[in-house]
GROMACS .gro file of C-alpha atoms in nm:
model
  191
    1MET     CA    1 -12.670  -3.336   2.215
    2THR     CA    2 -12.325  -3.223   2.134
    3TYR     CA    3 -12.311  -3.205   1.813
    4ILE     CA    4 -12.640  -2.973   1.782
    5LEU     CA    5 -12.515  -2.753   2.091
    6ILE     CA    6 -12.147  -2.759   1.845
    7PHE     CA    7 -12.401  -2.638   1.579
    8ILE     CA    8 -12.569  -2.378   1.702
    9SER     CA    9 -12.288  -2.208   1.918
   10ALA     CA   10 -12.063  -2.185   1.644
   11VAL     CA   11 -12.345  -2.086   1.364
   12PHE     CA   12 -12.529  -1.805   1.612
   13VAL     CA   13 -12.397  -1.787   1.947
   14ASN     CA   14 -12.005  -1.769   1.863
   15ASN     CA   15 -12.033  -1.680   1.498
   16ILE     CA   16 -11.679  -1.690   1.365
   17VAL     CA   17 -11.701  -1.308   1.185
   18LEU     CA   18 -11.967  -1.172   1.367
   19SER     CA   19 -11.877  -1.286   1.688
   20GLN     CA   20 -11.499  -1.345   1.722
   21PHE     CA   21 -11.347  -1.132   1.419
   22LEU     CA   22 -11.224  -1.388   1.188
   23GLY     CA   23 -11.243  -1.364   0.814
   24ILE     CA   24 -11.348  -0.958   0.801
   25CYS     CA   25 -11.128  -0.956   0.440
   26PRO     CA   26 -11.349  -1.173   0.285
   27PHE     CA   27 -11.655  -1.032   0.452
   28LEU     CA   28 -11.640  -0.690   0.359
   29GLY     CA   29 -11.441  -0.756   0.034
   30VAL     CA   30 -11.669  -1.018  -0.110
   31SER     CA   31 -12.017  -0.930  -0.005
   32LYS     CA   32 -12.140  -0.675  -0.256
   33ARG     CA   33 -12.351  -0.990  -0.480
   34ILE     CA   34 -12.504  -1.267  -0.331
   35GLU     CA   35 -12.359  -1.473  -0.624
   36THR     CA   36 -12.039  -1.408  -0.512
   37ALA     CA   37 -12.134  -1.455  -0.118
   38LEU     CA   38 -12.262  -1.820  -0.207
   39GLY     CA   39 -11.938  -1.929  -0.396
   40MET     CA   40 -11.664  -1.771  -0.141
   41SER     CA   41 -11.934  -1.893   0.077
   42GLY     CA   42 -11.917  -2.265  -0.078
   43ALA     CA   43 -11.524  -2.301  -0.133
   44VAL     CA   44 -11.444  -2.151   0.230
   45ALA     CA   45 -11.629  -2.448   0.393
   46PHE     CA   46 -11.527  -2.672   0.170
   47VAL     CA   47 -11.141  -2.585   0.257
   48MET     CA   48 -11.231  -2.534   0.684
   49THR     CA   49 -11.354  -2.868   0.659
   50ILE     CA   50 -11.076  -3.033   0.477
   51ALA     CA   51 -10.833  -2.798   0.653
   52THR     CA   52 -10.977  -2.964   0.933
   53ILE     CA   53 -10.938  -3.295   0.897
   54PHE     CA   54 -10.622  -3.271   0.718
   55THR     CA   55 -10.500  -3.061   1.055
   56TYR     CA   56 -10.655  -3.299   1.277
   57ILE     CA   57 -10.525  -3.662   1.190
   58ILE     CA   58 -10.156  -3.472   1.146
   59GLN     CA   59 -10.123  -3.316   1.533
   60LYS     CA   60 -10.275  -3.598   1.686
   61SER     CA   61 -10.014  -3.835   1.466
   62VAL     CA   62  -9.743  -3.648   1.393
   63LEU     CA   63  -9.730  -3.288   1.588
   64ASP     CA   64  -9.778  -3.449   1.933
   65PRO     CA   65  -9.701  -3.810   1.893
   66PHE     CA   66  -9.289  -3.703   1.802
   67HIS     CA   67  -9.380  -3.313   2.062
   68ILE     CA   68  -9.317  -3.083   1.820
   69GLY     CA   69  -9.625  -2.900   1.819
   70TYR     CA   70  -9.445  -2.629   1.810
   71LEU     CA   71  -9.419  -2.660   1.417
   72GLN     CA   72  -9.835  -2.666   1.439
   73THR     CA   73  -9.900  -2.240   1.290
   74ILE     CA   74  -9.630  -2.373   0.941
   75THR     CA   75  -9.776  -2.689   0.918
   76TYR     CA   76 -10.122  -2.590   0.942
   77ILE     CA   77 -10.117  -2.307   0.683
   78LEU     CA   78  -9.871  -2.541   0.412
   79ILE     CA   79 -10.197  -2.779   0.408
   80ILE     CA   80 -10.440  -2.472   0.379
   81ALA     CA   81 -10.237  -2.323   0.111
   82ALA     CA   82 -10.215  -2.656  -0.062
   83LEU     CA   83 -10.603  -2.695  -0.111
   84VAL     CA   84 -10.667  -2.365  -0.154
   85GLN     CA   85 -10.440  -2.423  -0.464
   86LEU     CA   86 -10.688  -2.740  -0.510
   87VAL     CA   87 -11.026  -2.508  -0.460
   88GLU     CA   88 -10.904  -2.264  -0.735
   89ILE     CA   89 -10.811  -2.540  -1.024
   90ILE     CA   90 -11.173  -2.727  -0.944
   91LEU     CA   91 -11.305  -2.389  -1.004
   92LYS     CA   92 -11.091  -2.278  -1.298
   93LYS     CA   93 -11.260  -2.583  -1.464
   94ILE     CA   94 -11.624  -2.621  -1.329
   95SER     CA   95 -11.738  -2.284  -1.311
   96PRO     CA   96 -11.505  -2.033  -1.507
   97ALA     CA   97 -11.748  -1.724  -1.389
   98LEU     CA   98 -11.694  -1.817  -1.031
   99TYR     CA   99 -11.382  -1.845  -1.083
  100GLN     CA  100 -11.380  -1.500  -1.181
  101ALA     CA  101 -11.607  -1.315  -0.976
  102LEU     CA  102 -11.402  -1.422  -0.685
  103GLY     CA  103 -11.102  -1.271  -0.815
  104VAL     CA  104 -10.796  -1.177  -0.579
  105PHE     CA  105 -10.999  -1.309  -0.259
  106LEU     CA  106 -10.966  -1.686  -0.360
  107PRO     CA  107 -10.581  -1.698  -0.273
  108LEU     CA  108 -10.651  -1.524   0.012
  109ILE     CA  109 -10.868  -1.832   0.133
  110THR     CA  110 -10.517  -1.959   0.174
  111THR     CA  111 -10.451  -1.695   0.448
  112ASN     CA  112 -10.808  -1.663   0.537
  113CYS     CA  113 -10.765  -1.651   0.941
  114THR     CA  114 -11.054  -1.839   1.023
  115ILE     CA  115 -10.944  -2.115   0.854
  116LEU     CA  116 -10.710  -2.198   1.058
  117GLY     CA  117 -10.864  -2.032   1.354
  118VAL     CA  118 -11.098  -2.334   1.347
  119ALA     CA  119 -10.791  -2.568   1.300
  120LEU     CA  120 -10.662  -2.398   1.574
  121LEU     CA  121 -11.003  -2.417   1.817
  122VAL     CA  122 -11.041  -2.803   1.742
  123ILE     CA  123 -10.700  -2.872   1.905
  124LYS     CA  124 -10.735  -2.627   2.175
  125LYS     CA  125 -11.106  -2.751   2.228
  126ASP     CA  126 -10.991  -3.091   2.236
  127PHE     CA  127 -11.263  -3.192   2.001
  128ASN     CA  128 -11.223  -3.572   1.910
  129LEU     CA  129 -11.271  -3.591   1.480
  130LEU     CA  130 -11.596  -3.620   1.450
  131GLU     CA  131 -11.729  -3.253   1.686
  132SER     CA  132 -11.411  -3.166   1.495
  133VAL     CA  133 -11.547  -3.214   1.131
  134VAL     CA  134 -11.844  -3.053   1.311
  135PHE     CA  135 -11.752  -2.735   1.418
  136ALA     CA  136 -11.582  -2.709   1.139
  137ILE     CA  137 -11.865  -2.733   0.891
  138SER     CA  138 -12.142  -2.554   1.167
  139THR     CA  139 -11.876  -2.287   1.132
  140ALA     CA  140 -11.887  -2.304   0.759
  141VAL     CA  141 -12.231  -2.261   0.767
  142GLY     CA  142 -12.228  -1.938   1.001
  143PHE     CA  143 -11.958  -1.775   0.797
  144GLY     CA  144 -12.173  -1.788   0.478
  145LEU     CA  145 -12.505  -1.727   0.667
  146ALA     CA  146 -12.275  -1.396   0.790
  147LEU     CA  147 -12.161  -1.321   0.439
  148ILE     CA  148 -12.513  -1.435   0.247
  149LEU     CA  149 -12.748  -1.165   0.523
  150PHE     CA  150 -12.482  -0.899   0.461
  151ALA     CA  151 -12.430  -0.941   0.092
  152GLY     CA  152 -12.836  -0.950   0.054
  153ILE     CA  153 -12.845  -0.576   0.274
  154ARG     CA  154 -12.600  -0.444   0.085
  155GLU     CA  155 -12.750  -0.502  -0.247
  156GLN     CA  156 -13.040  -0.358  -0.072
  157LEU     CA  157 -12.810  -0.074   0.061
  158SER     CA  158 -12.683   0.015  -0.327
  159MET     CA  159 -13.035   0.039  -0.416
  160VAL     CA  160 -13.066   0.327  -0.153
  161LYS     CA  161 -12.975   0.696  -0.102
  162VAL     CA  162 -12.724   0.722   0.168
  163PRO     CA  163 -12.634   1.052   0.276
  164LYS     CA  164 -12.267   1.085   0.128
  165ALA     CA  165 -12.072   1.039   0.405
  166MET     CA  166 -12.196   0.780   0.442
  167GLU     CA  167 -12.130   0.568   0.086
  168GLY     CA  168 -11.922   0.321   0.048
  169THR     CA  169 -11.707   0.165   0.361
  170PRO     CA  170 -11.862   0.350   0.588
  171ILE     CA  171 -12.276   0.249   0.581
  172SER     CA  172 -12.094  -0.123   0.548
  173LEU     CA  173 -11.873  -0.072   0.864
  174LEU     CA  174 -12.212   0.065   1.000
  175THR     CA  175 -12.402  -0.247   0.893
  176ALA     CA  176 -12.204  -0.500   1.004
  177GLY     CA  177 -12.146  -0.335   1.305
  178LEU     CA  178 -12.508  -0.363   1.295
  179LEU     CA  179 -12.553  -0.735   1.233
  180ALA     CA  180 -12.350  -0.847   1.429
  181MET     CA  181 -12.531  -0.688   1.681
  182ALA     CA  182 -12.812  -0.851   1.615
  183PHE     CA  183 -12.601  -1.183   1.628
  184MET     CA  184 -12.511  -1.059   1.990
  185GLY     CA  185 -12.937  -1.193   2.104
  186PHE     CA  186 -12.736  -1.557   1.999
  187ALA     CA  187 -12.550  -1.464   2.355
  188GLY     CA  188 -12.648  -1.712   2.616
  189ILE     CA  189 -12.789  -1.994   2.459
  190VAL     CA  190 -12.461  -2.225   2.467
  191LYS     CA  191 -12.242  -2.164   2.646
   0.00000   0.00000   0.00000
């Protein structure tokens, strides 16, 4: 039951993008086409899950026992950066089209605050390793859900006549706000 609650909370109630406002840069930047949003969601899910596992293990086996918790942030950033480089190499070989479509946003996963945020949150919430992995996967699903929904809405908006003053960024931000308000409807389901 705990894992189901973690999943529902991370995907819907406390969505990392729409409730906690982490990862706004890729949310706004990669959400013009569903295909690109799917690719970014997959890359973020992979990096987030693996980074959470590695950072958890490093935290519990090195940082905590040696009382060097002050190195937590820099250690996590180095781990995340190494994993992003791995994803970048794999994508370049396996899917050059997706690699090109993601463009500058792929290296930006390194500084994507959702990945660092999840790695820090699992320690703050005192999750065990399995709960941490469930939380990371659930958060990645929530991130992907928000990104894909937003991309679908933006694709539809591109076919509609929008007032001149609202074209581009203004309508995107308004739409993101409405989407965040829709996700607020899930508040109270899980603490």
